[in-house]
PDB file of N, CA and C in Angstrom:
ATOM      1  N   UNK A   1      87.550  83.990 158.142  1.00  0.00           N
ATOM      2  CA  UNK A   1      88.140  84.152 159.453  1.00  0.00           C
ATOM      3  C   UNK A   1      89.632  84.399 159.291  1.00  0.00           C
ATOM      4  N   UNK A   2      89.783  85.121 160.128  1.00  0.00           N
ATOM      5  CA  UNK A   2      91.605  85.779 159.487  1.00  0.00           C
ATOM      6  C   UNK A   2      92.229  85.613 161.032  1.00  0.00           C
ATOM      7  N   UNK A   3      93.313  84.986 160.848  1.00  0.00           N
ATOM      8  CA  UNK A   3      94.132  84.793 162.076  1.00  0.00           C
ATOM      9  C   UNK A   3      95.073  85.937 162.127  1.00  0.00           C
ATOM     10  N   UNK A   4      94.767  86.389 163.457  1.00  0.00           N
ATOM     11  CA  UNK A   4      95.447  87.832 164.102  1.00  0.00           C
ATOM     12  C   UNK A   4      96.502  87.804 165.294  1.00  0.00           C
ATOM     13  N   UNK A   5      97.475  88.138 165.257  1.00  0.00           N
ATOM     14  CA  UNK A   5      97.862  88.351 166.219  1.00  0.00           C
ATOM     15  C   UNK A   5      98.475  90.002 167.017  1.00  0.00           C
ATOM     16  N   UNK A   6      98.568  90.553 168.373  1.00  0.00           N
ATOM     17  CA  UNK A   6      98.487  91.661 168.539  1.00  0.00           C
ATOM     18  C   UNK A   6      99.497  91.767 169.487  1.00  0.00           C
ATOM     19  N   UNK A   7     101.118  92.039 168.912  1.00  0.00           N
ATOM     20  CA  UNK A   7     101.881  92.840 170.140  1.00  0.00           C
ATOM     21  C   UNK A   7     101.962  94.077 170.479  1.00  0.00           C
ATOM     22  N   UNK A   8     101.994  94.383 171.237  1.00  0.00           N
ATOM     23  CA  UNK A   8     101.811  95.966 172.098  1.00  0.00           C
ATOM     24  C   UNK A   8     103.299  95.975 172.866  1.00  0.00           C
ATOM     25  N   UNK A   9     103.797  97.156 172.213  1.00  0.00           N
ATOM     26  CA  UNK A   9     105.111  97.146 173.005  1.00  0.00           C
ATOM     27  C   UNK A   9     105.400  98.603 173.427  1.00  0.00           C
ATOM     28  N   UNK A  10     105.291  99.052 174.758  1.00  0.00           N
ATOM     29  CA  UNK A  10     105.700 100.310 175.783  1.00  0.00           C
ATOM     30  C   UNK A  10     106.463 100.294 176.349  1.00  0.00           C
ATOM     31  N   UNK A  11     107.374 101.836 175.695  1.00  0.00           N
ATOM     32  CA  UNK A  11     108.785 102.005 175.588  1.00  0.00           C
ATOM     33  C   UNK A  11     108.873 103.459 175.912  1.00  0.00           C
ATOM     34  N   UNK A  12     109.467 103.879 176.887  1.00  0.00           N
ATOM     35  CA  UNK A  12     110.630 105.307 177.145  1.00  0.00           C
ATOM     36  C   UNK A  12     111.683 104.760 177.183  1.00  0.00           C
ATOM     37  N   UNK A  13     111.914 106.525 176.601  1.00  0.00           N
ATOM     38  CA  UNK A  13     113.535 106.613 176.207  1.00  0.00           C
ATOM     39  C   UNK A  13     113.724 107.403 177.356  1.00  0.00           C
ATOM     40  N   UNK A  14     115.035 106.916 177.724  1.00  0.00           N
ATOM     41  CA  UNK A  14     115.552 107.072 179.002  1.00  0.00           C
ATOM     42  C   UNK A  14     116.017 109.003 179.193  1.00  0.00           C
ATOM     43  N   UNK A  15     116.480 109.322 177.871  1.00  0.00           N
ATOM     44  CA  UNK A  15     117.236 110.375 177.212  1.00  0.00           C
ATOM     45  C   UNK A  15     116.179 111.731 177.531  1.00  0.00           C
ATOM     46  N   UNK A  16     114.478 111.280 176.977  1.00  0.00           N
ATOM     47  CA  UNK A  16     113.669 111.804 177.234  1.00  0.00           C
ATOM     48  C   UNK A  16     112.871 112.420 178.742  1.00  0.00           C
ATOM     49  N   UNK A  17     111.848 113.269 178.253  1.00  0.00           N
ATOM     50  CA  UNK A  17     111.035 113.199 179.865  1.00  0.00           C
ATOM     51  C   UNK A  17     110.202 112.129 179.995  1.00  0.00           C
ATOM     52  N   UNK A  18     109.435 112.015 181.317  1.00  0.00           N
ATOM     53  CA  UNK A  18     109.011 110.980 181.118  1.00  0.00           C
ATOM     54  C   UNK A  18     107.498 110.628 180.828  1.00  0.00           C
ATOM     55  N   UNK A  19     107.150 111.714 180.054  1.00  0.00           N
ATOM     56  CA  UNK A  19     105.737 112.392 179.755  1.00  0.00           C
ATOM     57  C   UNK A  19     105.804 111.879 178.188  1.00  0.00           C
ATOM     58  N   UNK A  20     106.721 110.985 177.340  1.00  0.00           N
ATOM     59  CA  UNK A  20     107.170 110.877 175.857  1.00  0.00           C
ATOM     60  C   UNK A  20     107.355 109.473 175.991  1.00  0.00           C
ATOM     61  N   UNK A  21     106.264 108.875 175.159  1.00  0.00           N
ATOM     62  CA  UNK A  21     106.387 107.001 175.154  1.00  0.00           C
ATOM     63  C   UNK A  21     105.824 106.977 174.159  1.00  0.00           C
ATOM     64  N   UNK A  22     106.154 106.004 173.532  1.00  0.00           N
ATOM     65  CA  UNK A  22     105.925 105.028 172.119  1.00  0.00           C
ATOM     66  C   UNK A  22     105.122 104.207 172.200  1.00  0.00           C
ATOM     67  N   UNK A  23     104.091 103.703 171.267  1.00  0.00           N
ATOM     68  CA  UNK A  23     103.707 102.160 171.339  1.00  0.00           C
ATOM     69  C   UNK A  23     103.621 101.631 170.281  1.00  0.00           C
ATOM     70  N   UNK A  24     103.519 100.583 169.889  1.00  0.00           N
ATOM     71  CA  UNK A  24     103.706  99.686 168.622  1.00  0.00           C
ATOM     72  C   UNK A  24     102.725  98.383 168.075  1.00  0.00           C
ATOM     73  N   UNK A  25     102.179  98.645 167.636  1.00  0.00           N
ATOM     74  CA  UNK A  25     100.698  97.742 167.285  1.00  0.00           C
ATOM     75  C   UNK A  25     101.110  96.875 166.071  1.00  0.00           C
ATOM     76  N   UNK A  26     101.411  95.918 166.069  1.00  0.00           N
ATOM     77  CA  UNK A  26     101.734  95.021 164.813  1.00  0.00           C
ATOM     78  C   UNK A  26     100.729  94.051 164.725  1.00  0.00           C
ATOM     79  N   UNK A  27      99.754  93.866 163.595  1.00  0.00           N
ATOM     80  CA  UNK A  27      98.719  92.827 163.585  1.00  0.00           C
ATOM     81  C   UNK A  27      99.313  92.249 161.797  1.00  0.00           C
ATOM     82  N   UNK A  28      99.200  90.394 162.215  1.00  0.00           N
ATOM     83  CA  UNK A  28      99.941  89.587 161.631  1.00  0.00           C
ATOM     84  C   UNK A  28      98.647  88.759 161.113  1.00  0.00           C
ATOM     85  N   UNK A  29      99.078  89.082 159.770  1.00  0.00           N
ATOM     86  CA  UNK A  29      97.617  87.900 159.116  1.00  0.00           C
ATOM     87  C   UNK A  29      98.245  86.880 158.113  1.00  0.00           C
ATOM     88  N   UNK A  30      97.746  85.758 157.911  1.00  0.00           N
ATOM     89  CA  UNK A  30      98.447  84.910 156.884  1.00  0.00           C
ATOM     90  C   UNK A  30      97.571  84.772 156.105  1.00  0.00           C
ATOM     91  N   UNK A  31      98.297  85.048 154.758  1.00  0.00           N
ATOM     92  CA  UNK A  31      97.358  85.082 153.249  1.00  0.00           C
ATOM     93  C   UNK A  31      97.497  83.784 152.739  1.00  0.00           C
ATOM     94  N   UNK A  32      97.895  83.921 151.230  1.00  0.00           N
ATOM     95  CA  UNK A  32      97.675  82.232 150.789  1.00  0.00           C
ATOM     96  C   UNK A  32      98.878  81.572 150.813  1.00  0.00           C
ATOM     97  N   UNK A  33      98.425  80.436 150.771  1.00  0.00           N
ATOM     98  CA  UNK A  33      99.118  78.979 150.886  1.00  0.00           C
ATOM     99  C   UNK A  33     100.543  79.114 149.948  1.00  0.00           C
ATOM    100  N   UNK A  34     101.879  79.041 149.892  1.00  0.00           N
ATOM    101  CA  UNK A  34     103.092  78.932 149.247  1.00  0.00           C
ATOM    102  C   UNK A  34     103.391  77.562 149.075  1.00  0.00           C
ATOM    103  N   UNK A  35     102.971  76.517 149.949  1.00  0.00           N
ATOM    104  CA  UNK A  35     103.362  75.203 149.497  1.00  0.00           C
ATOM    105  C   UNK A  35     103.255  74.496 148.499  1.00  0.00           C
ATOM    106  N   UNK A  36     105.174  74.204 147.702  1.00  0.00           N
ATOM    107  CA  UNK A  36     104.733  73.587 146.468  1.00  0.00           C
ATOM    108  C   UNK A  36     104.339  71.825 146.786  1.00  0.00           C
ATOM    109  N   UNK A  37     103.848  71.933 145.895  1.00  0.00           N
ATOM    110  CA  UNK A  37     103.032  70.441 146.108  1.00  0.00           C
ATOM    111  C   UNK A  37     103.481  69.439 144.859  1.00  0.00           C
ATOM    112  N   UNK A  38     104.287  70.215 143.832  1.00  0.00           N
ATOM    113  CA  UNK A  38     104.881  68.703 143.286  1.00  0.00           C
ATOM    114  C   UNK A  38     106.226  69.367 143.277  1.00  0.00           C
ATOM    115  N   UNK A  39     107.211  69.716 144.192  1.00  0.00           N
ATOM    116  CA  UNK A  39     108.832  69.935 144.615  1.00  0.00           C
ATOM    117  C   UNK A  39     108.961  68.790 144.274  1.00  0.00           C
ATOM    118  N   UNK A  40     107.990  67.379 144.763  1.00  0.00           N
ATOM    119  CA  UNK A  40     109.150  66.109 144.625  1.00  0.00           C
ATOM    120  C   UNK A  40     109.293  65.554 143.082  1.00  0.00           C
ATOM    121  N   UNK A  41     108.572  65.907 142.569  1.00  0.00           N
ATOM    122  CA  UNK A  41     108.738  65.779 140.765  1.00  0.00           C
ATOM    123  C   UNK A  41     109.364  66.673 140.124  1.00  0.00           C
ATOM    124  N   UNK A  42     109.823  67.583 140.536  1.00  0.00           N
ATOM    125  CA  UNK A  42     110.598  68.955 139.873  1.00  0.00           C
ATOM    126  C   UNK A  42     109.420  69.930 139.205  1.00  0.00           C
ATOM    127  N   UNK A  43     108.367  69.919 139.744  1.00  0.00           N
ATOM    128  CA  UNK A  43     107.503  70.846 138.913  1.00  0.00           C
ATOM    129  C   UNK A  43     106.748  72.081 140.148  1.00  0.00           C
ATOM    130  N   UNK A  44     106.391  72.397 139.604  1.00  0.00           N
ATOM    131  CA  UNK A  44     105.654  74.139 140.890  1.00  0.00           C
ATOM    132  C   UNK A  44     104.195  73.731 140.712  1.00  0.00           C
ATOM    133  N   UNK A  45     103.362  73.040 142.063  1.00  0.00           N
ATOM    134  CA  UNK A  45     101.849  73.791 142.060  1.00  0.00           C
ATOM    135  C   UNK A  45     101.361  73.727 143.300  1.00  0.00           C
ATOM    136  N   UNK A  46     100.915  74.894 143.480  1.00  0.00           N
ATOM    137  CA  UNK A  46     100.486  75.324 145.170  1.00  0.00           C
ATOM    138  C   UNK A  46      98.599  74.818 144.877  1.00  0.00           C
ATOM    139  N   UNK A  47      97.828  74.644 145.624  1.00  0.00           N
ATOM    140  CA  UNK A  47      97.231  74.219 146.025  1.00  0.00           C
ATOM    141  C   UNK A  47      95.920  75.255 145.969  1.00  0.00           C
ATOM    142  N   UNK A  48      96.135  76.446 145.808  1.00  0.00           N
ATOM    143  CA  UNK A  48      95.083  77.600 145.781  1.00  0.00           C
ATOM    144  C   UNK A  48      94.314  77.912 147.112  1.00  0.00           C
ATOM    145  N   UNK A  49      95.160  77.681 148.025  1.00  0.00           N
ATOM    146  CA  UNK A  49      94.489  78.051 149.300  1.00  0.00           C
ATOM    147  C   UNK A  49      94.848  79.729 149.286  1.00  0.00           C
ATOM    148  N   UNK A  50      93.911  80.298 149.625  1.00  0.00           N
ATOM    149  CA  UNK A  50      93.729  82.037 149.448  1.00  0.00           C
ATOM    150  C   UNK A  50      94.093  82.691 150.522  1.00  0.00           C
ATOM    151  N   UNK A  51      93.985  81.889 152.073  1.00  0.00           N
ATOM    152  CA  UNK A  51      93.626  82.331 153.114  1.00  0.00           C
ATOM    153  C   UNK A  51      94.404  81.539 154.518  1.00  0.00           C
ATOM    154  N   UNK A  52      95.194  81.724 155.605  1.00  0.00           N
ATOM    155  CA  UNK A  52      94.611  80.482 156.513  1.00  0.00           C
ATOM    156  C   UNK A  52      93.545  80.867 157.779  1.00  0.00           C
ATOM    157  N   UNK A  53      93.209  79.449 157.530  1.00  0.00           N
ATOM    158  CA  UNK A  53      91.938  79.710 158.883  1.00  0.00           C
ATOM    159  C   UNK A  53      92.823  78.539 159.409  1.00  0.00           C
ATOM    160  N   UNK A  54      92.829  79.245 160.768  1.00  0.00           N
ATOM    161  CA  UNK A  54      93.360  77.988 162.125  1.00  0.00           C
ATOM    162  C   UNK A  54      92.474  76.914 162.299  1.00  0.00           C
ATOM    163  N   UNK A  55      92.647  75.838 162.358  1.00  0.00           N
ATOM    164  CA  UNK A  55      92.061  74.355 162.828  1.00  0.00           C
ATOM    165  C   UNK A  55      91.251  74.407 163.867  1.00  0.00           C
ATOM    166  N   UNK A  56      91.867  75.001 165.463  1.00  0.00           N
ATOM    167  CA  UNK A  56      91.921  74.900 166.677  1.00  0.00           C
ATOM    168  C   UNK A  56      91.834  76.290 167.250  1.00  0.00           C
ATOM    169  N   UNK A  57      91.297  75.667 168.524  1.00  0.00           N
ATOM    170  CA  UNK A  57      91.461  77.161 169.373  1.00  0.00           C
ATOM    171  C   UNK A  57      93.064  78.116 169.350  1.00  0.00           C
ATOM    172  N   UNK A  58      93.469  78.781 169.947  1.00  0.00           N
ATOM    173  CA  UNK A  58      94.653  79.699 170.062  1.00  0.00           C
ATOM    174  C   UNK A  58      95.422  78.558 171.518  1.00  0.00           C
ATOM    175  N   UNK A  59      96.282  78.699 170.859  1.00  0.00           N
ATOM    176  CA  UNK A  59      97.252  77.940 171.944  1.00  0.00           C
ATOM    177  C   UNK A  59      97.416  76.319 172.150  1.00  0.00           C
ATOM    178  N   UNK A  60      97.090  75.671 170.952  1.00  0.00           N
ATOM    179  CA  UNK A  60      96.629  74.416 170.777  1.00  0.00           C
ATOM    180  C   UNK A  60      97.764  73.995 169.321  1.00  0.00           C
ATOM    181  N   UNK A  61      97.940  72.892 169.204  1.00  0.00           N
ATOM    182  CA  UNK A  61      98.573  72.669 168.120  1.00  0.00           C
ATOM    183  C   UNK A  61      98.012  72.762 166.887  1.00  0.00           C
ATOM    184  N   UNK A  62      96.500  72.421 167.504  1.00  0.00           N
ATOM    185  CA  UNK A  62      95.800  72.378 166.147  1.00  0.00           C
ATOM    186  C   UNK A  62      95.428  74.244 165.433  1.00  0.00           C
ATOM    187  N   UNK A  63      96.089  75.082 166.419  1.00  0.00           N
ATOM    188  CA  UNK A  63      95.942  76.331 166.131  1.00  0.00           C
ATOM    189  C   UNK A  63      97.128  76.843 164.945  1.00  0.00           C
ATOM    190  N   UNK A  64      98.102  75.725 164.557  1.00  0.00           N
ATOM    191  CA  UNK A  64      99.390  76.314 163.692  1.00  0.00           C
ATOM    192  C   UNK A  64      99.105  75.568 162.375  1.00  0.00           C
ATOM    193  N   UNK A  65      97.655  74.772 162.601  1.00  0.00           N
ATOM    194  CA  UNK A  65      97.270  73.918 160.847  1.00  0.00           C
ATOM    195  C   UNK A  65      96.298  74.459 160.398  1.00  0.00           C
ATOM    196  N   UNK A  66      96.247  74.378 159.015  1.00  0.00           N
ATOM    197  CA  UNK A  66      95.273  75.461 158.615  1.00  0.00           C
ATOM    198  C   UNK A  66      94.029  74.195 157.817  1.00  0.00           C
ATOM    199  N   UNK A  67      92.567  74.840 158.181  1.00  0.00           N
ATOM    200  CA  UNK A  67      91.721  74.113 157.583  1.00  0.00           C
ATOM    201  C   UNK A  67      91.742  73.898 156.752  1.00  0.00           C
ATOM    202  N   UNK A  68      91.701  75.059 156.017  1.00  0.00           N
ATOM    203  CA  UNK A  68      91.483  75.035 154.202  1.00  0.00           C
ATOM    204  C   UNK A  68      92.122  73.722 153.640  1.00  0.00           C
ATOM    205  N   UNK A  69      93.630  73.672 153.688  1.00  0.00           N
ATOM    206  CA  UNK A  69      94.359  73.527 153.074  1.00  0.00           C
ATOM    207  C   UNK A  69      95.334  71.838 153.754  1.00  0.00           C
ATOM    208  N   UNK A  70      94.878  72.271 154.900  1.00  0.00           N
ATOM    209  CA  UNK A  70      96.282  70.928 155.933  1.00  0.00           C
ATOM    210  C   UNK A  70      97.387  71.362 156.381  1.00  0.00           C
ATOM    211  N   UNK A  71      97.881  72.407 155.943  1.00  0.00           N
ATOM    212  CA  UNK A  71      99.362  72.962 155.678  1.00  0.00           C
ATOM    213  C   UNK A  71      99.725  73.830 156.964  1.00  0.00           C
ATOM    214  N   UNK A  72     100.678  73.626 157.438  1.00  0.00           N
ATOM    215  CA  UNK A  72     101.822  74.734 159.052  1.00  0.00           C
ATOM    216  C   UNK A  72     101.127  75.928 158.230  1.00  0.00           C
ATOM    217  N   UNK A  73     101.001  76.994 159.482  1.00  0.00           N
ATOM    218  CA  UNK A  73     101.264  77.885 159.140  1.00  0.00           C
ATOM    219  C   UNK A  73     101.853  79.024 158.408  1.00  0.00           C
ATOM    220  N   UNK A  74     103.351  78.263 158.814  1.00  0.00           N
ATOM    221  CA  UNK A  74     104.598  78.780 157.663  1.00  0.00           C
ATOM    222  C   UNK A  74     104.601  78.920 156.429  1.00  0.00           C
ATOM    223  N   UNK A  75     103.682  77.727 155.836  1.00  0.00           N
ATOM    224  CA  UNK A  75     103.838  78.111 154.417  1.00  0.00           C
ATOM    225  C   UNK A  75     103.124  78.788 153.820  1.00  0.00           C
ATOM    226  N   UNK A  76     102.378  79.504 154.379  1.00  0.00           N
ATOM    227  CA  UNK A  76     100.995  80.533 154.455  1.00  0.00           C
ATOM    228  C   UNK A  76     101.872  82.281 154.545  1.00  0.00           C
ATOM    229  N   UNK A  77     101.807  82.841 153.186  1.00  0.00           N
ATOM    230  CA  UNK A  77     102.608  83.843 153.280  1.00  0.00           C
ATOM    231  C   UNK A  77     102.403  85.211 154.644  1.00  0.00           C
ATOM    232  N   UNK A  78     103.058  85.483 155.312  1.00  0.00           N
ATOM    233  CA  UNK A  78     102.972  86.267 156.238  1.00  0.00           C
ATOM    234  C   UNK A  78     103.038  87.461 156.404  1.00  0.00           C
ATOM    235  N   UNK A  79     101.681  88.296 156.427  1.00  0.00           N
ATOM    236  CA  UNK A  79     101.896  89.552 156.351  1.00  0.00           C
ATOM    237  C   UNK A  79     101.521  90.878 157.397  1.00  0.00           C
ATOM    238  N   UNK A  80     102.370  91.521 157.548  1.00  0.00           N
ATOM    239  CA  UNK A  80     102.490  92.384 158.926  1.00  0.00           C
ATOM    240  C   UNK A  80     102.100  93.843 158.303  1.00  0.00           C
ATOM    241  N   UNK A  81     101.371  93.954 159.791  1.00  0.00           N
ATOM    242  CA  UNK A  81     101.004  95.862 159.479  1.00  0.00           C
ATOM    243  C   UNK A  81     101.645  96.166 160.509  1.00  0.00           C
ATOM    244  N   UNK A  82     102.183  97.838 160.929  1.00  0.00           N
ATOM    245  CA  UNK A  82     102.704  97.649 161.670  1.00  0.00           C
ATOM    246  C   UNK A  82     102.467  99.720 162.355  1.00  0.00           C
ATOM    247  N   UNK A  83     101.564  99.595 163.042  1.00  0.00           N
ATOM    248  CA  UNK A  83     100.774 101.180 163.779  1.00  0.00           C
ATOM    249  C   UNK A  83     101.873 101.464 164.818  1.00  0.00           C
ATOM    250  N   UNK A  84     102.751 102.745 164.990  1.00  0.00           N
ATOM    251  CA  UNK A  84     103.565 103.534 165.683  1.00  0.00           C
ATOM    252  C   UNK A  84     102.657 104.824 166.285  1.00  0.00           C
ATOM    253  N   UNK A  85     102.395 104.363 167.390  1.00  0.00           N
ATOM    254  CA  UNK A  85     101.573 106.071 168.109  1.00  0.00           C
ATOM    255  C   UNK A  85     102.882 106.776 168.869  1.00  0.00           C
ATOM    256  N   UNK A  86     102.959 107.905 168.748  1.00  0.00           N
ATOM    257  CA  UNK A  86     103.494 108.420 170.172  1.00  0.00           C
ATOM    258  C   UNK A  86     102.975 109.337 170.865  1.00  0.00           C
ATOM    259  N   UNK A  87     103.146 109.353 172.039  1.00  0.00           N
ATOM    260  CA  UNK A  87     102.543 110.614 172.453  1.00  0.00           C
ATOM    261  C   UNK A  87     103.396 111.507 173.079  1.00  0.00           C
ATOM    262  N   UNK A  88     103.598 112.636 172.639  1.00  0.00           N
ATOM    263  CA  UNK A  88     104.290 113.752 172.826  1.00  0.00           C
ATOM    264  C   UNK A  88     103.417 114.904 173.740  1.00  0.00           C
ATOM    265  N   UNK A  89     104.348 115.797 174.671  1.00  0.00           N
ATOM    266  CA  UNK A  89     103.930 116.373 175.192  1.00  0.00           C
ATOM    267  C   UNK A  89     105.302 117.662 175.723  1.00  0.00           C
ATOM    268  N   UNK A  90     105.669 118.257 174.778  1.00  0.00           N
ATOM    269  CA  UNK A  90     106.427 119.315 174.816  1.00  0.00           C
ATOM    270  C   UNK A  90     106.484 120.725 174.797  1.00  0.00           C
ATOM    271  N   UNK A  91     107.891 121.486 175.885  1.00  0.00           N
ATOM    272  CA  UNK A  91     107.145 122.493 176.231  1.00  0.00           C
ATOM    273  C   UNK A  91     106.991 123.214 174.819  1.00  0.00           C
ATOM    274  N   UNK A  92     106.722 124.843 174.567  1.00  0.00           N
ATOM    275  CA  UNK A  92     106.378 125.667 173.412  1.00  0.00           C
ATOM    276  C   UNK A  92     107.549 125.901 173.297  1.00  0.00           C
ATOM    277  N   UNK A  93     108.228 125.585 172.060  1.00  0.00           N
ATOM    278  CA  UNK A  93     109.336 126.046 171.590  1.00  0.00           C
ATOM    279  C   UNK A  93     109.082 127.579 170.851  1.00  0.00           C
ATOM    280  N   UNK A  94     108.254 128.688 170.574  1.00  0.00           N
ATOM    281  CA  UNK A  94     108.139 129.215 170.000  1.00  0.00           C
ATOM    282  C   UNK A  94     108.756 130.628 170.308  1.00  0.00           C
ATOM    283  N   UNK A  95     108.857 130.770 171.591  1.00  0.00           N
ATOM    284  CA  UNK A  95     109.565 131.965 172.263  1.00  0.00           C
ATOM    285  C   UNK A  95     108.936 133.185 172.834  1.00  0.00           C
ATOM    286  N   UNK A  96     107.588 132.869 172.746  1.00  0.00           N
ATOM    287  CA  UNK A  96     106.537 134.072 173.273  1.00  0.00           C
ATOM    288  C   UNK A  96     106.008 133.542 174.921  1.00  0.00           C
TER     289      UNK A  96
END
């Protein structure tokens, strides 16, 4: 189970007509676990969590702890894709 999240952001440019808008699809997944687990001894070992899966429903506290592992979200490396559509609609520049 892969935790997703989906902003959608619709935008004209003022400069433009108003037939020319952007949108922006960013989906956010968290891979594995970064938390070192002996920092307090001076030594490095993360825990081998691969993945996070949320605890809880969406919008819940228990939605920012991850099963696998116990661990915030945060320390769950964070990785973004990030889809740019536009849609254009201009006259023929070609001269015929």
């Amino acid at each position: 189970m892969r935790k997703r999240q989906v902003v959608v952001r619709r935008s004209e440019e003022p400069s433009r007509s108003s037939t020319t808008s952007s949108s922006t699809i960013r989906n956010v997944k968290y891979g594995e676990c970064q938390k070192n687990h002996a920092a307090g001894v001076g030594g490095y070992a993360v825990d081998g969590c691969r993945e996070f899966m949320a605890s809880g429903e969406e919008g819940t506290a228990a939605a920012l702890t991850c099963a696998a592992c116990g661990c915030h979200r945060n320390f769950h490396r964070r990785e973004v894709e990030t889809e740019v559509a536009c849609d254009c609609s201009s006259p023929s520049s070609n001269g015929n």
